[in-house]
mmCIF file of C-alpha atoms in Angstrom:
data_model
loop_
_atom_site.group_PDB
_atom_site.id
_atom_site.type_symbol
_atom_site.label_atom_id
_atom_site.label_comp_id
_atom_site.label_asym_id
_atom_site.label_seq_id
_atom_site.Cartn_x
_atom_site.Cartn_y
_atom_site.Cartn_z
ATOM 1 C CA UNK A 1035 115.194 -12.797 130.258
ATOM 2 C CA UNK A 1036 116.586 -10.391 127.738
ATOM 3 C CA UNK A 1037 116.197 -12.754 124.780
ATOM 4 C CA UNK A 1038 113.166 -12.297 122.588
ATOM 5 C CA UNK A 1039 112.399 -16.026 122.294
ATOM 6 C CA UNK A 1040 112.625 -18.002 125.545
ATOM 7 C CA UNK A 1041 112.459 -21.785 125.191
ATOM 8 C CA UNK A 1042 108.904 -23.114 125.173
ATOM 9 C CA UNK A 1043 107.525 -26.541 126.114
ATOM 10 C CA UNK A 1044 107.305 -27.392 122.421
ATOM 11 C CA UNK A 1045 110.953 -26.420 122.032
ATOM 12 C CA UNK A 1046 111.907 -28.763 124.873
ATOM 13 C CA UNK A 1047 110.137 -31.637 123.134
ATOM 14 C CA UNK A 1048 111.959 -30.811 119.903
ATOM 15 C CA UNK A 1049 115.305 -30.752 121.696
ATOM 16 C CA UNK A 1050 114.692 -34.156 123.250
ATOM 17 C CA UNK A 1051 113.590 -35.603 119.923
ATOM 18 C CA UNK A 1052 116.742 -34.234 118.308
ATOM 19 C CA UNK A 1053 118.784 -35.831 121.082
ATOM 20 C CA UNK A 1054 117.137 -39.208 120.523
ATOM 21 C CA UNK A 1055 117.619 -39.072 116.747
ATOM 22 C CA UNK A 1056 121.304 -38.119 116.969
ATOM 23 C CA UNK A 1057 121.968 -40.720 119.668
ATOM 24 C CA UNK A 1058 120.235 -43.385 117.572
ATOM 25 C CA UNK A 1059 122.439 -42.440 114.629
ATOM 26 C CA UNK A 1060 125.477 -42.630 116.898
ATOM 27 C CA UNK A 1061 124.596 -46.159 118.043
ATOM 28 C CA UNK A 1062 123.750 -47.242 114.486
ATOM 29 C CA UNK A 1063 127.177 -46.085 113.301
ATOM 30 C CA UNK A 1064 129.394 -46.926 116.281
ATOM 31 C CA UNK A 1065 128.020 -50.389 117.084
ATOM 32 C CA UNK A 1066 128.969 -51.906 113.690
ATOM 33 C CA UNK A 1067 132.283 -50.046 113.892
ATOM 34 C CA UNK A 1068 132.923 -51.612 117.298
ATOM 35 C CA UNK A 1069 132.166 -55.079 115.929
ATOM 36 C CA UNK A 1070 134.473 -54.353 112.976
ATOM 37 C CA UNK A 1071 137.338 -53.355 115.293
ATOM 38 C CA UNK A 1072 136.807 -56.371 117.531
ATOM 39 C CA UNK A 1073 137.000 -58.690 114.521
ATOM 40 C CA UNK A 1074 140.377 -57.316 113.381
ATOM 41 C CA UNK A 1075 143.351 -58.506 115.438
ATOM 42 C CA UNK A 1076 145.283 -55.250 114.883
ATOM 43 C CA UNK A 1077 142.518 -53.213 116.512
ATOM 44 C CA UNK A 1078 142.302 -55.566 119.487
ATOM 45 C CA UNK A 1079 146.033 -55.203 120.140
ATOM 46 C CA UNK A 1080 147.497 -52.375 122.180
ATOM 47 C CA UNK A 1081 147.849 -49.445 121.513
ATOM 48 C CA UNK A 1082 145.165 -49.519 118.778
ATOM 49 C CA UNK A 1083 142.920 -51.049 121.453
ATOM 50 C CA UNK A 1084 142.536 -47.548 122.907
ATOM 51 C CA UNK A 1085 140.435 -46.402 119.957
ATOM 52 C CA UNK A 1086 138.404 -49.602 120.191
ATOM 53 C CA UNK A 1087 137.688 -48.790 123.825
ATOM 54 C CA UNK A 1088 136.783 -45.239 122.809
ATOM 55 C CA UNK A 1089 134.217 -46.520 120.300
ATOM 56 C CA UNK A 1090 132.861 -48.941 122.922
ATOM 57 C CA UNK A 1091 132.434 -46.090 125.414
ATOM 58 C CA UNK A 1092 130.826 -43.907 122.748
ATOM 59 C CA UNK A 1093 128.352 -46.673 121.837
ATOM 60 C CA UNK A 1094 127.456 -47.249 125.495
ATOM 61 C CA UNK A 1095 127.117 -43.495 126.078
ATOM 62 C CA UNK A 1096 124.486 -43.082 123.370
ATOM 63 C CA UNK A 1097 122.733 -46.307 124.322
ATOM 64 C CA UNK A 1098 122.289 -44.881 127.831
ATOM 65 C CA UNK A 1099 120.671 -41.779 126.332
ATOM 66 C CA UNK A 1100 118.288 -43.884 124.242
ATOM 67 C CA UNK A 1101 117.158 -45.802 127.335
ATOM 68 C CA UNK A 1102 115.417 -42.618 128.459
ATOM 69 C CA UNK A 1103 112.822 -43.097 125.740
ATOM 70 C CA UNK A 1104 111.865 -46.489 127.174
ATOM 71 C CA UNK A 1105 111.872 -45.696 130.894
ATOM 72 C CA UNK A 1106 110.678 -42.069 131.119
ATOM 73 C CA UNK A 1107 107.241 -41.271 129.708
ATOM 74 C CA UNK A 1108 107.227 -37.520 130.403
ATOM 75 C CA UNK A 1109 110.539 -35.730 130.881
ATOM 76 C CA UNK A 1110 108.846 -32.390 131.552
ATOM 77 C CA UNK A 1111 106.936 -33.871 134.470
ATOM 78 C CA UNK A 1112 110.057 -35.648 135.735
ATOM 79 C CA UNK A 1113 112.014 -32.394 135.623
ATOM 80 C CA UNK A 1114 109.239 -30.494 137.440
ATOM 81 C CA UNK A 1115 108.918 -33.201 140.078
ATOM 82 C CA UNK A 1116 112.639 -33.445 140.838
ATOM 83 C CA UNK A 1117 114.103 -30.020 140.144
ATOM 84 C CA UNK A 1118 111.192 -27.695 140.918
ATOM 85 C CA UNK A 1119 109.520 -29.599 143.756
ATOM 86 C CA UNK A 1120 112.684 -31.170 145.120
ATOM 87 C CA UNK A 1121 111.481 -34.780 145.128
ATOM 88 C CA UNK A 1122 113.856 -37.717 144.838
ATOM 89 C CA UNK A 1123 114.702 -38.824 141.281
ATOM 90 C CA UNK A 1124 113.481 -42.191 140.068
ATOM 91 C CA UNK A 1125 115.855 -45.190 140.333
ATOM 92 C CA UNK A 1126 116.256 -45.168 136.547
ATOM 93 C CA UNK A 1127 117.240 -41.492 136.598
ATOM 94 C CA UNK A 1128 119.901 -42.159 139.236
ATOM 95 C CA UNK A 1129 121.374 -45.100 137.333
ATOM 96 C CA UNK A 1130 121.241 -43.303 133.993
ATOM 97 C CA UNK A 1131 122.948 -40.231 135.421
ATOM 98 C CA UNK A 1132 125.800 -42.283 136.883
ATOM 99 C CA UNK A 1133 126.336 -44.232 133.645
ATOM 100 C CA UNK A 1134 126.093 -41.042 131.563
ATOM 101 C CA UNK A 1135 128.801 -39.406 133.658
ATOM 102 C CA UNK A 1136 131.090 -42.465 133.616
ATOM 103 C CA UNK A 1137 131.007 -43.034 129.864
ATOM 104 C CA UNK A 1138 131.345 -39.316 129.119
ATOM 105 C CA UNK A 1139 134.457 -39.128 131.315
ATOM 106 C CA UNK A 1140 135.788 -42.321 129.741
ATOM 107 C CA UNK A 1141 135.556 -40.769 126.274
ATOM 108 C CA UNK A 1142 137.443 -37.678 127.457
ATOM 109 C CA UNK A 1143 140.451 -39.547 128.847
ATOM 110 C CA UNK A 1144 140.608 -42.093 126.044
ATOM 111 C CA UNK A 1145 140.645 -39.220 123.553
ATOM 112 C CA UNK A 1146 143.613 -37.709 125.377
ATOM 113 C CA UNK A 1147 145.413 -41.074 125.467
ATOM 114 C CA UNK A 1148 144.918 -41.598 121.724
ATOM 115 C CA UNK A 1149 146.592 -38.235 121.098
ATOM 116 C CA UNK A 1150 149.400 -39.136 123.522
ATOM 117 C CA UNK A 1151 150.072 -42.517 121.872
ATOM 118 C CA UNK A 1152 150.200 -40.897 118.442
ATOM 119 C CA UNK A 1153 152.706 -38.421 119.855
ATOM 120 C CA UNK A 1154 154.892 -41.206 121.265
ATOM 121 C CA UNK A 1155 154.872 -43.171 118.011
ATOM 122 C CA UNK A 1156 155.096 -40.416 115.402
ATOM 123 C CA UNK A 1157 157.146 -37.753 117.205
ATOM 124 C CA UNK A 1158 159.176 -39.713 119.749
ATOM 125 C CA UNK A 1159 159.542 -42.861 117.663
ATOM 126 C CA UNK A 1160 158.509 -45.270 120.419
ATOM 127 C CA UNK A 1161 158.065 -48.866 119.307
ATOM 128 C CA UNK A 1162 154.765 -50.604 119.979
ATOM 129 C CA UNK A 1163 156.587 -53.037 122.253
ATOM 130 C CA UNK A 1164 157.863 -50.126 124.338
ATOM 131 C CA UNK A 1165 154.413 -48.550 124.522
ATOM 132 C CA UNK A 1166 153.002 -51.952 125.450
ATOM 133 C CA UNK A 1167 154.963 -51.834 128.700
ATOM 134 C CA UNK A 1168 152.837 -48.794 129.676
ATOM 135 C CA UNK A 1169 149.489 -50.444 128.970
ATOM 136 C CA UNK A 1170 148.527 -51.019 132.610
ATOM 137 C CA UNK A 1171 149.267 -47.379 133.446
ATOM 138 C CA UNK A 1172 147.149 -46.219 130.521
ATOM 139 C CA UNK A 1173 144.169 -48.291 131.620
ATOM 140 C CA UNK A 1174 144.623 -47.202 135.221
ATOM 141 C CA UNK A 1175 144.548 -43.557 134.156
ATOM 142 C CA UNK A 1176 141.373 -43.550 132.066
ATOM 143 C CA UNK A 1177 139.453 -45.961 134.267
ATOM 144 C CA UNK A 1178 140.606 -44.456 137.573
ATOM 145 C CA UNK A 1179 139.856 -40.860 136.543
ATOM 146 C CA UNK A 1180 136.436 -41.822 135.173
ATOM 147 C CA UNK A 1181 135.513 -43.681 138.358
ATOM 148 C CA UNK A 1182 136.633 -40.800 140.602
ATOM 149 C CA UNK A 1183 134.753 -38.228 138.515
ATOM 150 C CA UNK A 1184 131.647 -40.394 138.851
ATOM 151 C CA UNK A 1185 131.816 -41.437 142.513
ATOM 152 C CA UNK A 1186 132.772 -38.097 144.089
ATOM 153 C CA UNK A 1187 129.751 -36.159 142.723
ATOM 154 C CA UNK A 1188 127.515 -38.941 144.016
ATOM 155 C CA UNK A 1189 128.931 -38.431 147.497
ATOM 156 C CA UNK A 1190 128.837 -34.635 147.654
ATOM 157 C CA UNK A 1191 125.378 -34.071 146.122
ATOM 158 C CA UNK A 1192 121.969 -34.730 147.635
ATOM 159 C CA UNK A 1193 121.504 -37.350 144.919
ATOM 160 C CA UNK A 1194 123.777 -38.484 142.082
ATOM 161 C CA UNK A 1195 121.685 -37.231 139.180
ATOM 162 C CA UNK A 1196 118.624 -35.265 138.137
ATOM 163 C CA UNK A 1197 116.751 -34.636 134.853
ATOM 164 C CA UNK A 1198 118.312 -32.069 132.533
ATOM 165 C CA UNK A 1199 116.118 -29.376 131.005
ATOM 166 C CA UNK A 1200 115.489 -30.067 127.319
ATOM 167 C CA UNK A 1201 117.641 -33.221 127.330
ATOM 168 C CA UNK A 1202 116.512 -36.877 127.241
ATOM 169 C CA UNK A 1203 118.757 -37.955 130.106
ATOM 170 C CA UNK A 1204 119.637 -37.450 133.755
ATOM 171 C CA UNK A 1205 123.074 -36.211 134.741
ATOM 172 C CA UNK A 1206 125.034 -35.144 137.818
ATOM 173 C CA UNK A 1207 123.127 -32.674 139.959
ATOM 174 C CA UNK A 1208 122.842 -28.956 139.197
ATOM 175 C CA UNK A 1209 121.910 -28.042 142.764
ATOM 176 C CA UNK A 1210 124.945 -25.748 143.164
ATOM 177 C CA UNK A 1211 124.420 -23.769 139.959
ATOM 178 C CA UNK A 1212 126.557 -26.003 137.712
ATOM 179 C CA UNK A 1213 129.379 -26.077 140.296
ATOM 180 C CA UNK A 1214 129.387 -29.880 140.388
ATOM 181 C CA UNK A 1215 129.366 -30.188 136.592
ATOM 182 C CA UNK A 1216 132.184 -27.671 136.283
ATOM 183 C CA UNK A 1217 134.232 -29.301 139.057
ATOM 184 C CA UNK A 1218 133.866 -32.908 137.944
ATOM 185 C CA UNK A 1219 133.418 -32.731 134.190
ATOM 186 C CA UNK A 1220 133.993 -29.418 132.405
ATOM 187 C CA UNK A 1221 137.310 -28.632 134.102
ATOM 188 C CA UNK A 1222 138.680 -32.122 133.418
ATOM 189 C CA UNK A 1223 137.516 -31.854 129.818
ATOM 190 C CA UNK A 1224 139.402 -28.569 129.530
ATOM 191 C CA UNK A 1225 142.609 -30.151 130.865
ATOM 192 C CA UNK A 1226 142.287 -33.093 128.453
ATOM 193 C CA UNK A 1227 141.594 -30.660 125.599
ATOM 194 C CA UNK A 1228 144.697 -28.534 126.238
ATOM 195 C CA UNK A 1229 147.005 -31.507 126.763
ATOM 196 C CA UNK A 1230 145.554 -33.477 123.859
ATOM 197 C CA UNK A 1231 145.733 -30.548 121.444
ATOM 198 C CA UNK A 1232 149.405 -30.017 122.320
ATOM 199 C CA UNK A 1233 150.091 -33.616 121.317
ATOM 200 C CA UNK A 1234 147.909 -33.270 118.208
ATOM 201 C CA UNK A 1235 149.765 -30.204 116.946
ATOM 202 C CA UNK A 1236 153.145 -31.887 117.414
ATOM 203 C CA UNK A 1237 151.908 -34.972 115.568
ATOM 204 C CA UNK A 1238 150.502 -32.920 112.688
ATOM 205 C CA UNK A 1239 153.754 -30.998 112.371
ATOM 206 C CA UNK A 1240 155.656 -34.299 112.252
ATOM 207 C CA UNK A 1241 153.286 -35.650 109.600
ATOM 208 C CA UNK A 1242 154.012 -32.586 107.453
ATOM 209 C CA UNK A 1243 157.714 -33.378 107.751
ATOM 210 C CA UNK A 1244 157.105 -37.019 106.851
ATOM 211 C CA UNK A 1245 155.074 -36.085 103.779
ATOM 212 C CA UNK A 1246 158.119 -34.259 102.415
ATOM 213 C CA UNK A 1247 160.570 -36.989 103.386
ATOM 214 C CA UNK A 1248 158.521 -39.676 101.663
ATOM 215 C CA UNK A 1249 158.016 -37.848 98.375
ATOM 216 C CA UNK A 1250 158.711 -39.710 95.179
ATOM 217 C CA UNK A 1251 157.130 -41.147 92.079
ATOM 218 C CA UNK A 1252 157.470 -44.851 92.809
ATOM 219 C CA UNK A 1253 154.481 -46.883 93.992
ATOM 220 C CA UNK A 1254 155.676 -47.190 97.578
ATOM 221 C CA UNK A 1255 156.230 -43.429 97.914
ATOM 222 C CA UNK A 1256 152.822 -42.644 96.447
ATOM 223 C CA UNK A 1257 151.169 -45.163 98.761
ATOM 224 C CA UNK A 1258 153.071 -43.710 101.691
ATOM 225 C CA UNK A 1259 151.994 -40.157 100.803
ATOM 226 C CA UNK A 1260 148.370 -41.304 100.626
ATOM 227 C CA UNK A 1261 148.629 -42.860 104.085
ATOM 228 C CA UNK A 1262 150.196 -39.686 105.489
ATOM 229 C CA UNK A 1263 147.455 -37.480 104.012
ATOM 230 C CA UNK A 1264 144.857 -39.774 105.538
ATOM 231 C CA UNK A 1265 146.471 -39.524 108.951
ATOM 232 C CA UNK A 1266 146.710 -35.721 108.707
ATOM 233 C CA UNK A 1267 143.014 -35.435 107.778
ATOM 234 C CA UNK A 1268 141.763 -37.841 110.453
ATOM 235 C CA UNK A 1269 144.002 -36.431 113.173
ATOM 236 C CA UNK A 1270 142.925 -32.877 112.333
ATOM 237 C CA UNK A 1271 139.269 -33.906 112.522
ATOM 238 C CA UNK A 1272 140.003 -35.722 115.778
ATOM 239 C CA UNK A 1273 141.297 -32.494 117.338
ATOM 240 C CA UNK A 1274 138.679 -30.183 115.809
ATOM 241 C CA UNK A 1275 135.765 -32.469 116.725
ATOM 242 C CA UNK A 1276 136.710 -32.729 120.381
ATOM 243 C CA UNK A 1277 137.491 -29.007 120.650
ATOM 244 C CA UNK A 1278 134.112 -28.133 119.111
ATOM 245 C CA UNK A 1279 132.251 -30.330 121.579
ATOM 246 C CA UNK A 1280 134.085 -28.775 124.549
ATOM 247 C CA UNK A 1281 133.575 -25.194 123.391
ATOM 248 C CA UNK A 1282 129.849 -25.821 122.859
ATOM 249 C CA UNK A 1283 129.405 -27.441 126.282
ATOM 250 C CA UNK A 1284 131.376 -24.662 127.981
ATOM 251 C CA UNK A 1285 129.284 -22.044 126.166
ATOM 252 C CA UNK A 1286 126.059 -23.729 127.264
ATOM 253 C CA UNK A 1287 127.175 -24.052 130.907
ATOM 254 C CA UNK A 1288 128.125 -20.356 130.872
ATOM 255 C CA UNK A 1289 124.640 -19.541 129.596
ATOM 256 C CA UNK A 1290 123.138 -21.617 132.423
ATOM 257 C CA UNK A 1291 125.190 -19.750 135.019
ATOM 258 C CA UNK A 1292 124.009 -16.384 133.707
ATOM 259 C CA UNK A 1293 120.438 -17.689 133.573
ATOM 260 C CA UNK A 1294 120.595 -18.737 137.230
ATOM 261 C CA UNK A 1295 121.950 -15.288 138.083
ATOM 262 C CA UNK A 1296 118.994 -13.677 136.314
ATOM 263 C CA UNK A 1297 121.100 -12.018 133.626
ATOM 264 C CA UNK A 1298 119.431 -13.768 130.695
ATOM 265 C CA UNK A 1299 117.706 -16.977 129.698
ATOM 266 C CA UNK A 1300 119.417 -19.787 127.862
ATOM 267 C CA UNK A 1301 118.736 -19.233 124.171
ATOM 268 C CA UNK A 1302 117.176 -21.865 121.969
ATOM 269 C CA UNK A 1303 120.212 -21.723 119.685
ATOM 270 C CA UNK A 1304 122.549 -22.502 122.573
ATOM 271 C CA UNK A 1305 120.334 -25.407 123.615
ATOM 272 C CA UNK A 1306 120.301 -26.843 120.087
ATOM 273 C CA UNK A 1307 124.092 -26.594 119.815
ATOM 274 C CA UNK A 1308 124.428 -28.311 123.183
ATOM 275 C CA UNK A 1309 122.204 -31.220 122.156
ATOM 276 C CA UNK A 1310 124.012 -31.570 118.824
ATOM 277 C CA UNK A 1311 127.454 -31.604 120.484
ATOM 278 C CA UNK A 1312 126.483 -34.154 123.136
ATOM 279 C CA UNK A 1313 124.194 -36.487 121.165
ATOM 280 C CA UNK A 1314 126.091 -35.981 117.919
ATOM 281 C CA UNK A 1315 129.456 -37.085 119.336
ATOM 282 C CA UNK A 1316 128.875 -40.612 118.027
ATOM 283 C CA UNK A 1317 128.560 -39.347 114.463
ATOM 284 C CA UNK A 1318 131.754 -37.319 114.893
ATOM 285 C CA UNK A 1319 133.575 -40.340 116.341
ATOM 286 C CA UNK A 1320 132.531 -42.517 113.409
ATOM 287 C CA UNK A 1321 133.621 -39.885 110.890
ATOM 288 C CA UNK A 1322 137.045 -39.659 112.512
ATOM 289 C CA UNK A 1323 137.723 -43.256 113.592
ATOM 290 C CA UNK A 1324 135.615 -45.184 111.099
ATOM 291 C CA UNK A 1325 137.235 -47.418 108.476
ATOM 292 C CA UNK A 1326 138.454 -45.708 105.332
ATOM 293 C CA UNK A 1327 138.404 -47.182 101.860
ATOM 294 C CA UNK A 1328 142.150 -47.842 102.019
ATOM 295 C CA UNK A 1329 141.681 -49.659 105.351
ATOM 296 C CA UNK A 1330 139.009 -51.897 103.881
ATOM 297 C CA UNK A 1331 141.058 -52.593 100.764
ATOM 298 C CA UNK A 1332 144.085 -53.455 102.872
ATOM 299 C CA UNK A 1333 142.076 -55.822 105.064
ATOM 300 C CA UNK A 1334 140.493 -57.440 102.011
ATOM 301 C CA UNK A 1335 143.892 -58.077 100.411
ATOM 302 C CA UNK A 1336 145.242 -59.338 103.702
ATOM 303 C CA UNK A 1337 142.370 -61.802 104.117
ATOM 304 C CA UNK A 1338 142.199 -63.028 100.520
ATOM 305 C CA UNK A 1339 145.930 -63.206 99.819
ATOM 306 C CA UNK A 1340 147.981 -62.772 102.986
ATOM 307 C CA UNK A 1341 151.305 -63.831 101.425
ATOM 308 C CA UNK A 1342 151.135 -61.442 98.479
ATOM 309 C CA UNK A 1343 149.843 -58.675 100.717
ATOM 310 C CA UNK A 1344 152.886 -58.930 102.965
ATOM 311 C CA UNK A 1345 155.237 -59.009 99.965
ATOM 312 C CA UNK A 1346 153.616 -56.021 98.277
ATOM 313 C CA UNK A 1347 153.577 -53.846 101.382
ATOM 314 C CA UNK A 1348 156.952 -54.734 102.878
ATOM 315 C CA UNK A 1349 158.725 -51.887 101.104
ATOM 316 C CA UNK A 1350 156.150 -49.286 102.173
ATOM 317 C CA UNK A 1351 156.204 -50.579 105.746
ATOM 318 C CA UNK A 1352 159.999 -50.387 105.933
ATOM 319 C CA UNK A 1353 159.932 -46.833 104.567
ATOM 320 C CA UNK A 1354 157.266 -45.770 107.058
ATOM 321 C CA UNK A 1355 159.181 -47.436 109.873
ATOM 322 C CA UNK A 1356 162.396 -45.623 109.045
ATOM 323 C CA UNK A 1357 160.737 -42.221 108.721
ATOM 324 C CA UNK A 1358 158.944 -42.308 112.068
ATOM 325 C CA UNK A 1359 161.968 -43.657 113.923
ATOM 326 C CA UNK A 1360 163.291 -41.311 116.574
ATOM 327 C CA UNK A 1361 166.941 -40.278 116.736
ATOM 328 C CA UNK A 1362 167.126 -41.929 120.136
ATOM 329 C CA UNK A 1363 168.603 -45.364 119.496
ATOM 330 C CA UNK A 1364 166.546 -46.798 122.329
ATOM 331 C CA UNK A 1365 163.258 -45.958 120.696
ATOM 332 C CA UNK A 1366 162.555 -48.777 118.195
ATOM 333 C CA UNK A 1367 160.402 -47.388 115.431
ATOM 334 C CA UNK A 1368 158.891 -50.567 114.135
ATOM 335 C CA UNK A 1369 155.816 -50.407 111.952
ATOM 336 C CA UNK A 1370 152.467 -51.364 113.353
ATOM 337 C CA UNK A 1371 148.819 -50.427 113.654
ATOM 338 C CA UNK A 1372 148.328 -46.817 114.746
ATOM 339 C CA UNK A 1373 145.394 -45.914 116.948
ATOM 340 C CA UNK A 1374 142.565 -45.062 114.589
#
């Protein structure tokens, strides 16, 4: 090791504790958000259902991490027994590793689909009815890719999962010097990142255009501008959050590869960033996809006075509908509930 401060046993315990705390915060935030989305008809309907599924996967992902505290008494001993001595992982470790991989992959592809749907609606002007005809294909994509990325590593490795150093969970095996993780997770995450960011940038550019087209001093124009600014902020955070998680994971995997080659040891800083990016993804998801004050006010008005709510917002809805409509006459452009 060329670093002055290699990770100690105490550091490993701190990293696992940090992982538990962040995962607990993720569950505490995402579980109520999931219930909130399931209670609102607009969020249960497609395509907004995609973000509801994303929050469900995020909640399950962090719940799987927290299970490690209940079923594994000593992660250091479990790591030594499995990785160093080559013994078979416990049944819990195998199940946790498979579930961890599946829900992580699910979050990746659902993130990409959210960006794609926003692109279809905002840039291409697709109606929600038109997008609804693609629903089965969307579900087949995220579920099929997640299942393949989970099953194939189980078949090619000696065992599906093993304890991760300094992390409170088991994951797909590292027996080939991170080759399996790179082949069945990191590379797919990179593809989803590049494709999703392309859609995100196009959507943000379109939102900038819409903010100028909807300018005015009347109430509807001001309300419209507020909605547009909210979408720009949340969509920017959506892209930045996912990109940050990928870059951190890729940086950590690169450090592991160099460590296995004897170039240097994984630094404590890199390990902390890795734990924060993985276990802190629930907090990021809540910050990006959680209900805003305007959402809550809208839902409150809709529930307490549905007739007046529809009357008050009809003008703003018609304006929004016309601005996002594509030049293609086939493409609808009707107003509805965006993913988010």
